[in-house]
Every structure is written in C-alpha cells, then in structure tokens.
XYZ file of C-alpha atoms in Angstrom:
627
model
C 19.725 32.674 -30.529
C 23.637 32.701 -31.266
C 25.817 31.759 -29.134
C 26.851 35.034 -28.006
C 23.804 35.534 -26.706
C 23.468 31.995 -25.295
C 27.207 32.382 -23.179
C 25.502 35.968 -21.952
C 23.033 33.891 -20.531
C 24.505 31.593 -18.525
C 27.155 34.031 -17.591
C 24.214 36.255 -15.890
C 23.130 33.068 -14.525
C 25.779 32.056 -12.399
C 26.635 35.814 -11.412
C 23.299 35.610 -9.961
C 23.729 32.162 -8.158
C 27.074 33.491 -6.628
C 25.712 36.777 -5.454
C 22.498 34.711 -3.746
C 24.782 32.993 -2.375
C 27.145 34.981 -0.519
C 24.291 37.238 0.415
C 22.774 34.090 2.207
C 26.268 33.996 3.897
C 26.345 37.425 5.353
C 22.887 36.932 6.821
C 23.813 33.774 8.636
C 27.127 35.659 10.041
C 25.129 38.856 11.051
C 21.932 37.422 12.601
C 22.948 36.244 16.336
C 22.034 33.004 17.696
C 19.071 33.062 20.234
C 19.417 31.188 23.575
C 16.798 28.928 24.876
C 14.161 31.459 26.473
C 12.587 30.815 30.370
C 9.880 32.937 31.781
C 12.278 34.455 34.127
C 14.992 35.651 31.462
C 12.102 36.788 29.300
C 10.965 38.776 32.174
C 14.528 39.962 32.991
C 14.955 41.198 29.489
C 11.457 42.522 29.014
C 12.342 44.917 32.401
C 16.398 45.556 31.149
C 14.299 46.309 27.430
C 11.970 49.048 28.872
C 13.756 50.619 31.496
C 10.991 51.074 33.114
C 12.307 49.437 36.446
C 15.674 49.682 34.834
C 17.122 51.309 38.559
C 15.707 48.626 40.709
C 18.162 46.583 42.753
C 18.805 42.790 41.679
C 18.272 42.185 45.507
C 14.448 43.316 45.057
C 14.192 41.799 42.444
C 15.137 38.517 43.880
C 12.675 39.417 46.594
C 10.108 40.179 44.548
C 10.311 36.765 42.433
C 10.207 35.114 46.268
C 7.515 36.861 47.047
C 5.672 35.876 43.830
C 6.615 32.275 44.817
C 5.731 31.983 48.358
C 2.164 34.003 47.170
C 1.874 31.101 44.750
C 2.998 28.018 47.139
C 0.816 29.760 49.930
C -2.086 29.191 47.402
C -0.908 26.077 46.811
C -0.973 25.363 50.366
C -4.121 26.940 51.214
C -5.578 25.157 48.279
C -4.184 21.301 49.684
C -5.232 22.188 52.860
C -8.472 23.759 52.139
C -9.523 20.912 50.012
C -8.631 18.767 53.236
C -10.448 20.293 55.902
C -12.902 22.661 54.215
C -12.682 26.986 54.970
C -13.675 26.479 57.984
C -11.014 24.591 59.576
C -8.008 24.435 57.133
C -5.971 27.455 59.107
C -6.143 25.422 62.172
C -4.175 21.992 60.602
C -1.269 20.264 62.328
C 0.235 20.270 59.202
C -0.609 23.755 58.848
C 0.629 25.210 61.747
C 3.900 23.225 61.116
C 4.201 24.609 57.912
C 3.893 27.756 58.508
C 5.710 27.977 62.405
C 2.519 29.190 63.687
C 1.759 28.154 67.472
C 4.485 25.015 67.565
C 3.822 21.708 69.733
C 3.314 21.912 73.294
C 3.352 18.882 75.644
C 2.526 19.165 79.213
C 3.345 15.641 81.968
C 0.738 14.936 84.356
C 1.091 11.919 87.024
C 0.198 10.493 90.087
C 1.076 7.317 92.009
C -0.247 5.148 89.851
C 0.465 6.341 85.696
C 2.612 9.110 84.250
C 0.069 10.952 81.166
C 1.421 13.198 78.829
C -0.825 15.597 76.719
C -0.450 17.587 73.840
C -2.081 20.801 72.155
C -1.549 19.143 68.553
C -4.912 17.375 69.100
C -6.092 18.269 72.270
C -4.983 14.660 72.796
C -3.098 11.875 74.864
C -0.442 10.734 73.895
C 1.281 8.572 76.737
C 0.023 6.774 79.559
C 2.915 4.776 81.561
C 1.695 2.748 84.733
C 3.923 2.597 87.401
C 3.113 -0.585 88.745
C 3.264 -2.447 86.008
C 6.401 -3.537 83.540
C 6.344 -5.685 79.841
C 7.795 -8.950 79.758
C 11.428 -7.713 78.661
C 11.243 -4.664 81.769
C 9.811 -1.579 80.472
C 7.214 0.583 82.242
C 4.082 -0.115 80.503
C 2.791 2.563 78.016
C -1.012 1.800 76.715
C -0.858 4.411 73.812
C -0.365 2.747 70.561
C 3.170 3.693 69.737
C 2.671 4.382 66.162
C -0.654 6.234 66.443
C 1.068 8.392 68.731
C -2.292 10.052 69.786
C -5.753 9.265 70.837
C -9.186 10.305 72.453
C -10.579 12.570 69.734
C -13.954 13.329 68.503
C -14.952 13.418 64.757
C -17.528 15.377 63.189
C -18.779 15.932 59.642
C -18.554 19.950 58.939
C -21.148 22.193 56.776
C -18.893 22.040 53.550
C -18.958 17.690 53.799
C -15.529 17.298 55.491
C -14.832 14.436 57.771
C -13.066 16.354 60.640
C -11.052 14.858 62.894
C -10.194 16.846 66.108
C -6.752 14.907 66.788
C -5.384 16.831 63.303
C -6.284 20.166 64.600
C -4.102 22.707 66.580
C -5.729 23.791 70.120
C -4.815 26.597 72.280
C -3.722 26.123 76.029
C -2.255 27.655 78.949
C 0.411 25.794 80.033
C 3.817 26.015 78.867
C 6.200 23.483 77.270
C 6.769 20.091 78.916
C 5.253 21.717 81.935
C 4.713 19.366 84.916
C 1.958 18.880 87.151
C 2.734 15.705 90.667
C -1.495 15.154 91.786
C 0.711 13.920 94.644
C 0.564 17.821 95.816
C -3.079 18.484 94.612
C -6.298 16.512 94.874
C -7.696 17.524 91.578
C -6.437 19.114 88.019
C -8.045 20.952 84.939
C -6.575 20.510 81.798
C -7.997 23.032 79.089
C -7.751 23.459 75.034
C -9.777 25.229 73.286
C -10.183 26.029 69.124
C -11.631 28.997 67.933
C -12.694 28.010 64.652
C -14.069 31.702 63.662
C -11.963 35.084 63.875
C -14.899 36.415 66.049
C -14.551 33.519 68.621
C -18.205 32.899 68.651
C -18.070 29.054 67.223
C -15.795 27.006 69.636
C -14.287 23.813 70.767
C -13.459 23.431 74.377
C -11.919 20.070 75.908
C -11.861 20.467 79.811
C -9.874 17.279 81.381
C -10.067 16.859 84.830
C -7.374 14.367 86.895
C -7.358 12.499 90.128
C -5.080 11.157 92.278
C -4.798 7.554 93.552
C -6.638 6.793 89.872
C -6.405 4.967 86.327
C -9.197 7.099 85.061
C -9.293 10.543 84.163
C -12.340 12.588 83.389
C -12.870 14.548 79.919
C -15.667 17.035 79.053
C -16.590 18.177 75.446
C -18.479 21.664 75.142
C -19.233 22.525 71.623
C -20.470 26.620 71.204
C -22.491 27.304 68.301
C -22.171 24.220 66.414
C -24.799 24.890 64.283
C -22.197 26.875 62.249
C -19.784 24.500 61.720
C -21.605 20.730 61.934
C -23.966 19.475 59.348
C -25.616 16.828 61.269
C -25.777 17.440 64.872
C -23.855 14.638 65.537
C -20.272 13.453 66.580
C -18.681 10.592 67.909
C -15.873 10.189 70.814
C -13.297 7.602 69.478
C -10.326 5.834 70.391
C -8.968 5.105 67.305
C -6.319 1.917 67.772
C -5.886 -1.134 69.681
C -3.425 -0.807 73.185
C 0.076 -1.534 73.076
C 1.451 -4.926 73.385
C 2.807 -5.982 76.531
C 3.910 -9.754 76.793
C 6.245 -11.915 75.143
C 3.713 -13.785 72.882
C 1.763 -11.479 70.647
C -0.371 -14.389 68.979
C -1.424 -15.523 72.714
C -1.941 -12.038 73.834
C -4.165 -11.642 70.424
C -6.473 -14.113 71.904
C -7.335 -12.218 74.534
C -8.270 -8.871 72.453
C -11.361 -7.962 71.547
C -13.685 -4.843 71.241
C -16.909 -4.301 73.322
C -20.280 -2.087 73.880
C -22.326 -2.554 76.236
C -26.031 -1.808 75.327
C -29.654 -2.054 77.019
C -28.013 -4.731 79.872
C -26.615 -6.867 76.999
C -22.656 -6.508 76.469
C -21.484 -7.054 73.062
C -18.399 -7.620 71.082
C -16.187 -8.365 68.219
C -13.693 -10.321 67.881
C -11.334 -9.829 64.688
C -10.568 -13.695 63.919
C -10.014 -13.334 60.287
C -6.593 -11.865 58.801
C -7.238 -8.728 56.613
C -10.386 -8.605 56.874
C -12.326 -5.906 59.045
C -15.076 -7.131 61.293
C -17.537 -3.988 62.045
C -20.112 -3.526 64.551
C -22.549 -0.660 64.574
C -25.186 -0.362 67.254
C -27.537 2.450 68.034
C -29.658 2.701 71.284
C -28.507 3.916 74.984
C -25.003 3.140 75.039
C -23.491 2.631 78.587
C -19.843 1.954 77.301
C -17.094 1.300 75.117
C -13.961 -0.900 75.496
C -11.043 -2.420 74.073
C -8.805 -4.752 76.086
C -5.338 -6.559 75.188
C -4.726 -9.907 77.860
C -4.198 -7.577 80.948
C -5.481 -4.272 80.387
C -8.613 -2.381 78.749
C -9.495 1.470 77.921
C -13.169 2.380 78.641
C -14.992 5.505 76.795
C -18.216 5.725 79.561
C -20.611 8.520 79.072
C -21.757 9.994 82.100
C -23.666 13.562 81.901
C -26.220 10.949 79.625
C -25.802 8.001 77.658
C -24.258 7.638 74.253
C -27.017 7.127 71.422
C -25.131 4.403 70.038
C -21.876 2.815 69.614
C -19.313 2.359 66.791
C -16.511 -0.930 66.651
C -14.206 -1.509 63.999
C -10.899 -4.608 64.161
C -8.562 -5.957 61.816
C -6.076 -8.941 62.235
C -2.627 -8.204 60.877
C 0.424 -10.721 60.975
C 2.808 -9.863 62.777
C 7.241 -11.468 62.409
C 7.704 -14.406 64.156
C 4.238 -15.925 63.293
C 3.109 -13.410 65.630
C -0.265 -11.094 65.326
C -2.011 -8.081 66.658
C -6.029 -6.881 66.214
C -6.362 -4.038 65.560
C -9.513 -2.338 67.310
C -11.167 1.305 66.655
C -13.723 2.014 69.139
C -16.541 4.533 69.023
C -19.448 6.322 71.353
C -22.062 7.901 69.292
C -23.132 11.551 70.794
C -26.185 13.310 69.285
C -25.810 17.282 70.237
C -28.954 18.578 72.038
C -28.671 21.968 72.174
C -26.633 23.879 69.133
C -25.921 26.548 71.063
C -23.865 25.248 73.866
C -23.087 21.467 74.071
C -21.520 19.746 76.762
C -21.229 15.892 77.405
C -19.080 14.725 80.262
C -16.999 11.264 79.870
C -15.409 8.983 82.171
C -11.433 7.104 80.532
C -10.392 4.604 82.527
C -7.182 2.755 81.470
C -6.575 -0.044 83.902
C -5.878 -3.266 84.402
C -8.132 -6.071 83.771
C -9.039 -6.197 87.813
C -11.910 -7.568 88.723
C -12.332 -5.336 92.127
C -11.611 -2.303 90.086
C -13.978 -2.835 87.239
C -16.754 -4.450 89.928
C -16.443 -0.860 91.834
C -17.613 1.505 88.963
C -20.795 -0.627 89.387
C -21.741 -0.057 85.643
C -20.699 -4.149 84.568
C -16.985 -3.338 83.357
C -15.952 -6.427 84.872
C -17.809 -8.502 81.802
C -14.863 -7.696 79.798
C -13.202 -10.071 82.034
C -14.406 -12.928 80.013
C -13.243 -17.347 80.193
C -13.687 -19.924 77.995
C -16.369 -21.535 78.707
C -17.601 -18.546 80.591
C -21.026 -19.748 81.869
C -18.924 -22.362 84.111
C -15.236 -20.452 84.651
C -16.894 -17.336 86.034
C -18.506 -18.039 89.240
C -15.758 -20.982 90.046
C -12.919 -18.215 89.645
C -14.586 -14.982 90.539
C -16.477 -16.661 93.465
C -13.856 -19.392 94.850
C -10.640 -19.217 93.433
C -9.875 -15.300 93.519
C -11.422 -14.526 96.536
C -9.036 -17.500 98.218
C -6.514 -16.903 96.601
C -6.445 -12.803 97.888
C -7.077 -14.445 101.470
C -4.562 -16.806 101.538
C -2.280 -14.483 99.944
C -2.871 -12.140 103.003
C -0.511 -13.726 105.387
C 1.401 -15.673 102.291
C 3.511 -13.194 100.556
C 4.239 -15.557 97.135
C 1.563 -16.812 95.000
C 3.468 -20.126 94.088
C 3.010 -21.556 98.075
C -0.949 -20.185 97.814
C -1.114 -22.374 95.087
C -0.249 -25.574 96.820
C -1.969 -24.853 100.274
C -5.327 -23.977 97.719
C -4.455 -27.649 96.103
C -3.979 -28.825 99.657
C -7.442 -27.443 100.552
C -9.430 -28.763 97.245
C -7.767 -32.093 98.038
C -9.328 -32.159 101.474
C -12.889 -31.068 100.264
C -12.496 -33.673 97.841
C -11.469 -36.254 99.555
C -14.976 -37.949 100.209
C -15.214 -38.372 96.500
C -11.611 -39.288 95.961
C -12.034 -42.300 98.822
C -14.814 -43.892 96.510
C -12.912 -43.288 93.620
C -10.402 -45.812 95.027
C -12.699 -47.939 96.889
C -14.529 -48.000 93.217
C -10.989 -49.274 91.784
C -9.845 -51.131 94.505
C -13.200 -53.267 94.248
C -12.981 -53.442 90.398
C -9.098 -55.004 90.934
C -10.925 -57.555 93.157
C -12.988 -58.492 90.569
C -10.368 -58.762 87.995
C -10.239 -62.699 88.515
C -14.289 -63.130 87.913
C -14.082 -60.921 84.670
C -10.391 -62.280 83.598
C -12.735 -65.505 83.493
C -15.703 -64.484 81.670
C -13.600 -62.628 79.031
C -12.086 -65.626 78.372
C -15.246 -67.708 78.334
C -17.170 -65.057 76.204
C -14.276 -64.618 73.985
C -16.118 -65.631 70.900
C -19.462 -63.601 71.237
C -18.782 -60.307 72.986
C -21.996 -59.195 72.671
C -22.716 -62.101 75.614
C -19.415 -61.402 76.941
C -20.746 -57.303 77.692
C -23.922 -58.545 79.481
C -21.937 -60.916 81.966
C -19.535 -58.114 82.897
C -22.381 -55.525 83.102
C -24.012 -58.855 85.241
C -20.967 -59.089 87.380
C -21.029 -54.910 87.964
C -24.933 -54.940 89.098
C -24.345 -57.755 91.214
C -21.394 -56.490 93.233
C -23.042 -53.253 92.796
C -20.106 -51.024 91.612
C -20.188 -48.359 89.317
C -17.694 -48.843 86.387
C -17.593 -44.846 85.830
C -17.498 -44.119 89.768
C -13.565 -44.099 89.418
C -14.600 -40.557 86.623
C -16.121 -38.660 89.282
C -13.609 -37.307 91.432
C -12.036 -36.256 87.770
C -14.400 -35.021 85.872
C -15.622 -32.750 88.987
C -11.845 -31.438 88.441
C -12.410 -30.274 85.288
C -14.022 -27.260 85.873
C -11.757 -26.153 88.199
C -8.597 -26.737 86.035
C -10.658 -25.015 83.748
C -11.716 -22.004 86.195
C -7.669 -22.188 86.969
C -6.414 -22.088 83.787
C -8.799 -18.766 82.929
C -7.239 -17.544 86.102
C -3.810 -17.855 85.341
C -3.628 -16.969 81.771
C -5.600 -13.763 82.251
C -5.702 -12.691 85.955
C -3.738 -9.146 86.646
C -2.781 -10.639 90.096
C -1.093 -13.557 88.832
C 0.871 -11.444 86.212
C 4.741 -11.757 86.502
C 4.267 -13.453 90.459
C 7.586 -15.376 90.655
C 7.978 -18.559 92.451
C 11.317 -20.515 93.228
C 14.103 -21.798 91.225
C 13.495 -21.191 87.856
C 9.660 -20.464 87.843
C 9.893 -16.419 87.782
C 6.402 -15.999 86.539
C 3.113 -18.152 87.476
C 1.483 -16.547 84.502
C 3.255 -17.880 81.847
C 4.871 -21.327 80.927
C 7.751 -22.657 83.110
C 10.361 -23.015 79.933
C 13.448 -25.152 81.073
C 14.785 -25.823 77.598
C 13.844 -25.369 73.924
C 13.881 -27.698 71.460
C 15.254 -27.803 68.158
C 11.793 -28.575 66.282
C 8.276 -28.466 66.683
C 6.393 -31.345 67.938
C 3.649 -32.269 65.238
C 0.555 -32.030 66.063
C 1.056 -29.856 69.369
C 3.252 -27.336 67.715
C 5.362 -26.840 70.983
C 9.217 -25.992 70.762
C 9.311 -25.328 74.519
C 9.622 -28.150 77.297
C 8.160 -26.978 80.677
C 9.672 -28.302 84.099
C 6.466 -28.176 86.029
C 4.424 -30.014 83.298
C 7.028 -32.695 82.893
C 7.153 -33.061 86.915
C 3.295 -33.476 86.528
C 3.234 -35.739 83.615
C 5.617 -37.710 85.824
C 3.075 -37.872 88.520
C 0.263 -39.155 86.583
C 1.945 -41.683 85.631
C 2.746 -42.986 88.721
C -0.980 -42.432 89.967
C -1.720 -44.197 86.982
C -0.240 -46.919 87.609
C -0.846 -47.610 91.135
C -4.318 -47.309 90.547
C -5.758 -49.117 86.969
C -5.579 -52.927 87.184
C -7.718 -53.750 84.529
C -4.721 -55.251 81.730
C -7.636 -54.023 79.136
C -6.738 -50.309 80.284
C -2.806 -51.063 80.704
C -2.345 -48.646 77.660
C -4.153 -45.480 79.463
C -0.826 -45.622 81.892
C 1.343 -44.588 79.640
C -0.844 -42.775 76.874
C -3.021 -40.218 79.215
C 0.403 -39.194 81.298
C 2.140 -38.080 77.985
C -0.508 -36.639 75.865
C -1.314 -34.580 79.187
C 2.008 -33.310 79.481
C 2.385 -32.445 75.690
C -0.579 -30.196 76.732
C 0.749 -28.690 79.231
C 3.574 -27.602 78.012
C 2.301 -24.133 76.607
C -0.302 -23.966 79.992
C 1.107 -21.188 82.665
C 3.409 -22.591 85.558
C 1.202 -21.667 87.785
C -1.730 -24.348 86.437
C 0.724 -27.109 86.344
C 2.233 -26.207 89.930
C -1.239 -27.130 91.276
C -2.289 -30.224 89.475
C 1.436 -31.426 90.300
C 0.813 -30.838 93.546
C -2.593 -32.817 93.271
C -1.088 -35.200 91.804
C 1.363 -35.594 94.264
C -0.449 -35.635 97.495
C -2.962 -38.102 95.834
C -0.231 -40.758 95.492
C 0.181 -40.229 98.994
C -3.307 -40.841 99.911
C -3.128 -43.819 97.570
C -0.336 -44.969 98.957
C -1.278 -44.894 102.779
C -4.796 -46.239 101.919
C -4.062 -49.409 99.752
C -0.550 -50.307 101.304
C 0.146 -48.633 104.950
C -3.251 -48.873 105.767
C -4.160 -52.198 104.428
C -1.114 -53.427 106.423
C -2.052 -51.902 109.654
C -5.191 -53.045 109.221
C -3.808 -56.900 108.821
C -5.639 -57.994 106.430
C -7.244 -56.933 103.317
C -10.680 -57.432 102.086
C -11.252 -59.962 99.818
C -14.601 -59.863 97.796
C -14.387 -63.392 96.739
C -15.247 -64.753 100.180
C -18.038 -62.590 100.054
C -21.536 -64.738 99.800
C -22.354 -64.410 96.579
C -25.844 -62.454 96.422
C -28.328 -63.934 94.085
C -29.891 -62.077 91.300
C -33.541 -61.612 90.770
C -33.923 -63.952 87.759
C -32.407 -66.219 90.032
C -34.566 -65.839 92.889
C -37.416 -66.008 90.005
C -36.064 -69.592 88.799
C -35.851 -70.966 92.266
C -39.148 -70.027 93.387
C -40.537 -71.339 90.157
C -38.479 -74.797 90.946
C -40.156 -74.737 94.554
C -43.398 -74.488 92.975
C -43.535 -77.109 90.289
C -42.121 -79.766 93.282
C-alpha cells in the first residue's frame, strides 16, 4: 500500500469519527429529558394521551382520586377494625363511630341525695359516681370511677369468629338526649336503657336495662342477651369492673394497705391482696358465687348477682409505685355468668358503691360487711363491731363531736377497769415494800444468781404477790388499743371528725410540725401533738409507779419508744390512751398519796408476822420429834 492510499485511509477515518460524533450530539439536543414519573402524573398523562376523558373537569377529577382514596382508607379501616372485633361487631366500634361521625357520644346525669352518676352510650357504661357526703383529703367531692379508665361495668364475651369482645368499646343506642338530667328527688324509681343491634335484621341483641333508687348507693343493672347463639362461642360471659377505685386520702401507700380484692364463695369469703410490685396476683374460682368486691380504706364497689348466682368468680391486682414513695393496687374484678337459655338471656345484678359502713353492708344481709376486715381480725372484730362502734354511735347521740366521745368512752373503760387497775397498784405498791428484803438478798446472792432467783421467787410465794399482776390491767388493754386503732384507721364514721385546736381529723395523725429527716428505724418525718402529750404521760405514770432500781430504765425507754410509735397512729387513738393515761395518774395519785395521808398511816409489810414456809414448818416438826 502507498502512501496515497494509506493518507486516504485515515482521512476516511476521521471523517467518520467526526460525523459519529456530531450525530451523537444532535440526538442528545433533540431527545427531551424525562421527569421523575408518579402513579398520578402517569395517570394524568395516560387520560390527557387518549382523550378519552379528555373533557372531564380537573374538579372531578380531584373528586374522583378522593373518592379512590377514601374507598381505599375505608378498606383500610374496615380491615383494622375488622381484624379487631371480628364482622360481627367491627361497625359498632367507639373508634368506629368516631371515625366515621356516626351516632356521636351521649352522656346523660342521674342523682339523688346521696351520689351524682353520669352514664354514657359509648359503652353502655358509668363513668362518674360523686358522693355527696363525702370529700378527699384536699376538698373535692369524692368520685369512685378510676379517672384514667374513664369507664366501667361492662361484660366481655368471646364471639363466633375468636374475638375477645368487650362491651365498654362498643357504641349503644339510647333514648335520652345529650347531658340530659334526671333529680330521683322527683321520682321514686328510673330506667336507664341501651341497646346494640349487632345484626341489620335486629334479631341478635344486647340490651342493658339500669334501674335507680333514691335515698341509695346502689343501683340495679340487668343484662338480656337475644339470640346469642349467633354471636357467642361459648355460652359464657363475665360482668367486670375492670380497675381499682379512685384514691381519696392524703397517703396513698397507707390507703394501699387497706385495698384488696374479694369473692365470696360457698360461705367462705376470699381475697387477694397485691403485696408484690409488678407482679400480678390472680385468683380464679368457680362454684356459686355470691359476690364480688374491691375496696380502697373507706369505700368498696360490689358486683352481687341476684336473679341466680354467678358460676364463678374472676380477680386480678397489680402493685405499681406511685411519686412520693407512694403506691396504688391495682384490682380487676370479675363475676362469671354461664347463659342458660340462647334465645333470650337475662341476669339481674345488684352495684353498690358505698362506704365501708358496717350498718349498710350488715343490712343487705348477704356478709358484705366481711370486707370490713382488722388486723388481727379474730380479736378486733367483735371488740369494735360489738363494743366500741355501737358506744361510740350512742354516746355520739347526745355528743355532737367524736373527740369528747372519745374521752367519756376512756372515762368509761377506766371505770370498768378499775378493779383490775386497784391490784395492779396494790401489786406494785406491795412489791416497793419489799424492795428492802430483795435490795438485801440481791446483794447477798450477788455471786450465784441462780440462788439469788430462788430467794426472790421465795420472798414472792411467801408474801404471796404476783410479780406479773402489775401486766394485767395492760395487757387486757391491748386488745382494745388494738380494736381502737382498727377503728380509727378504717372506720367511715371517724373519717375527717374534727376535734379542737389543731386536731381537724380523728382519723388521721395529729401533725404539729415536720421534721427535717427521717427518724431511723421508725421512718417518721412527722411529730404528732397528741402522741407527744401521751408519751409525756407515761412517763410520769411510769415513774410514780416502778420502784424496783432494776427496772429504773423502763421509765424512760417504754415512754419514748411508745411515742415514736405513735406518731404515724390517728389522733383519735392517741386522744384516748392520753386520756387514760391521764386519769390513771390521778387515781395513782389520790390512792398512794391523798389517800394514804387521809388514811394516817401507811401499811408497812415489814411489821407484818412473818409467815413460815412449809419446809419450815417440815424442819420444826422434825426438830420436835427427834427431842
């Protein structure tokens, strides 16, 4: 090849590179750049592209893409829903009906003299229930429905497609119209009616039939389920109350103490009691069930079966902390109900919320009043349910404030026992007789007190005195300061009863002044007036009455470990054993000095003749016999 030929070549060559490349060029400058692509401007273009729908308005348009959206969020909807509370029941949803501005909420107010109960159609439910009578510690009316709950008194149920149904999320039908509001004050009795029609043909049914007194804490409620066949797997249900009531003192961990959940069963009434924190305690019974309960320190709900008894019962609690160190248990409580006839059910219930009254529980006649337990119950109960309440209402009869019942009942238990409380001191007034005698055999025994025990013990049999007979009097106290102390921690009556100065409630402790720490050990910040006025007291008892220098130590010790004590008890406890205290120095005082000194002279047991033992006789007797 020449190279002619060879320049030809490369000339065609790069002729052909140039014209590839300004070809390549023009293509990039005539082919348009494509925006990103979304369903809905594919969808606007496919449309603009055919012109087949080329004349419709962008308005429709709009509405038809909202349409298309709504059709897909209602099957969204439906679907959440659906998968919630099953075909059956799913169109009937709070949420639902919310959603969707269907029926709307509809309260209606019921009272009469005694509470103020507010109902709602978003459950069929209660969802207030105010006493009049009654306030919290910081002044408000009391309201017993757990505040966050917001609802309760429902029945659940498990439906044919295996959904837990719960009739406090479902939307009921009723009568009455918004906030309506019905005084029993002007009528002895009121229906309240709600009723679900679960099927378009209205032949499957839920009716809930309340029925209201006046003058009452209880209400009645009736449950008629038509056709249930159709819509409940197991021909069963249960009535529940699903939370504990509302706090309503000042100390939530004290008030915790007092809560627990109960069923009674076959005469026997039990309970749990959620100790542990985070942890649920359950109890499950089955058998005739007379009641359910739940009770805070002062007041209790009931669920009592009445058209027949519940075929079991259903508890569930909780402990949670609460700020401040404080707690609340949390109780769910339960009556089993078997349905007898699918067709039409009904089963009738009594509610009480009341207050932990004795007379009120003791007049249903059905053993409410067992709620109203003590420490120590098998001793408290009778002493305070048979002595001390019953008193107390007397006295209180013609003595409008609790505080000067409390002394003249101290005045009273002083009186009856004052035969023991006169050997008590004749007991100690003997044994500080024989202080000399024992001063001397402690000293001559001081080396072996095994030897130095039996002469002592001796000296006791001889003089025949009791060394414990001074214990009586006090121990016979104790169950009555422990009969008082049930009483005034837990007794309705007692409950914010004011007394003078700065005692405004017998119930609770007497608080004069709070201290900058804890005190170890007791874990009190609070210093009470009446429990310092009765430590002060003992004391002075104390003294005037132990001689022995052995038990020196007990005057001071007993006084202030007593009133450490006290200091969390309720004023109304220490206002009596202050005033016990008190009127026995007096008696102490007029027997061992005023009454010694009238007397002129006081007994001394020294100049006693000495009475001879029977190992003594024994020896002398053998003496007589071997002269």
């Amino acid at each position: 090849m020449d190279k002619k030929t060879i320049g030809a070549f490369v000339l065609i060559g790069v002729v052909l590179l140039g014209w590839l490349y300004w070809t390549s060029e023009q293509q990039k400058k005539v082919q348009p750049v494509k925006p990103p692509v979304t369903q809905t401007d594919t969808t606007t273009k496919t449309s603009a592209d055919t012109g087949s729908i080329k004349n419709i308005p962008v308005k429709d348009s709009v509405k038809t893409k909202d349409t298309t959206q709504k059709a897909a969020n209602d099957s969204l909807s439906i679907e959440k829903y659906s998968s919630e509370f099953g075909n059956a029941f799913y169109k009937h949803a709070v949420q639902y009906d919310k959603d969707n501005n269907i029926t709307g909420q509809k309260n209606i107010v019921i009272q009469n003299d005694l509470v103020i109960m507010e109902f709602s159609n978003y459950g069929g439910t209660l969802t207030k229930f105010i006493t009049k009578k009654f306030n919290t510690y910081d002044g408000h009316p009391v309201q017993l429905v757990d505040w966050k709950k917001g609802k309760e008194l429902h029945i659940i149920f498990t439906s044919k497609d295996g959904k837990m149904i719960d009739t406090k999320d479902l939307v009921f039908s009723s009568a009455y119209q918004p906030w309506d509001s019905i005084n029993l004050n002007d009528n002895a009795e009121y229906k309240l009616e709600y009723l679900l029609n679960i099927d378009s043909a209205k032949t499957q049914q839920i009716k809930i039939i309340y029925t209201f007194k006046k003058d009452s804490y209880e209400f009645d409620v009736n449950y008629e389920l038509v056709n249930s066949i159709a819509y409940i797997s197991d021909a069963k249900y249960q009535l529940v109350w699903g939370s504990s009531l509302n706090l309503t003192e000042g100390r939530s961990d004290v008030e915790a103490s007092y809560e627990k959940a109960y069923a009674y069963l076959g005469g026997e009434l039990e309970d749990i009691d959620a100790t542990d924190f985070e942890k649920e305690t359950v109890g499950d019974y089955n058998g005739n069930t007379d009641y359910v309960a739940s009770r805070n320190k002062y007041f209790g709900v009931f669920l009592i079966p009445t058209s027949r008894k519940g075929d079991g019962a259903y508890l569930e609690g909780i402990n949670t902390h609460l700020k401040d160190a404080g707690q609340r248990k949390e109780y769910s409580i339960a009556v089993k109900m078997d349905i007898k006839n699918d067709k039409v059910n009904n089963d009738k219930f009594i509610i009480l919320l009341s207050p932990i009254d004795y007379n009120i529980l003791k007049s249903y006649n059905m053993e409410l009043q067992l709620v109203q337990s003590f420490a120590l119950d098998f001793i408290v109960r009778p002493i305070a349910q048979w002595v001390i309440m019953p008193l107390f209402n007397f006295l209180h009869t013609f003595i409008p404030n609790f505080g000067f019942v409390i002394i003249v009942f101290a005045l009273i238990l002083k009186i009856v026992l004052n035969p023991l409380t006169k050997k008590q001191m004749d007991s100690m007034k003997r044994l500080g007789q024989l202080s000399p005698k024992m001063t001397a055999i402690r000293e001559k025994y001081k080396d072996d007190p095994v030897k130095m025990n039996e002469q002592i013990m001796k000296l006791y049999k001889e003089e025949k005195i009791n060394p414990m007979g001074g214990c009586l009097p006090m121990l016979l106290q104790l169950p009555i300061l422990y009969a008082l102390f049930g009483v005034f921690n837990s007794t309705i009556e007692l409950r914010q009863q004011p007394f003078i100065l700065w005692i405004h409630d017998l119930s609770t402790p007497d608080v004069i002044f709070n201290l900058p720490f804890k005190i170890p050990i007791f874990g009190i910040d609070q210093v009470s007036g009446l429990a310092t006025l009765m430590g002060i007291t003992m004391f002075i008892q104390q003294k005037m009455t132990i001689t022995d220098p052995k038990q020196k130590a007990m005057v001071y010790i007993m006084p202030i470990m007593l009133t450490l004590l006290f200091f969390s008890f309720p004023a109304g406890l220490n206002l009596y054993y202050f005033t016990f205290n008190l009127l026995s120095i007096i008696q102490q005082w007029y027997e061992t000095k005023l009454k010694a000194k009238k007397e002129g002279s006081v007994e001394v047991i020294q100049d006693k003749p000495k009475r001879k033992s029977f190992q003594e006789i024994k020896d002398e007797l053998t003496s007589k016999k071997k002269k």
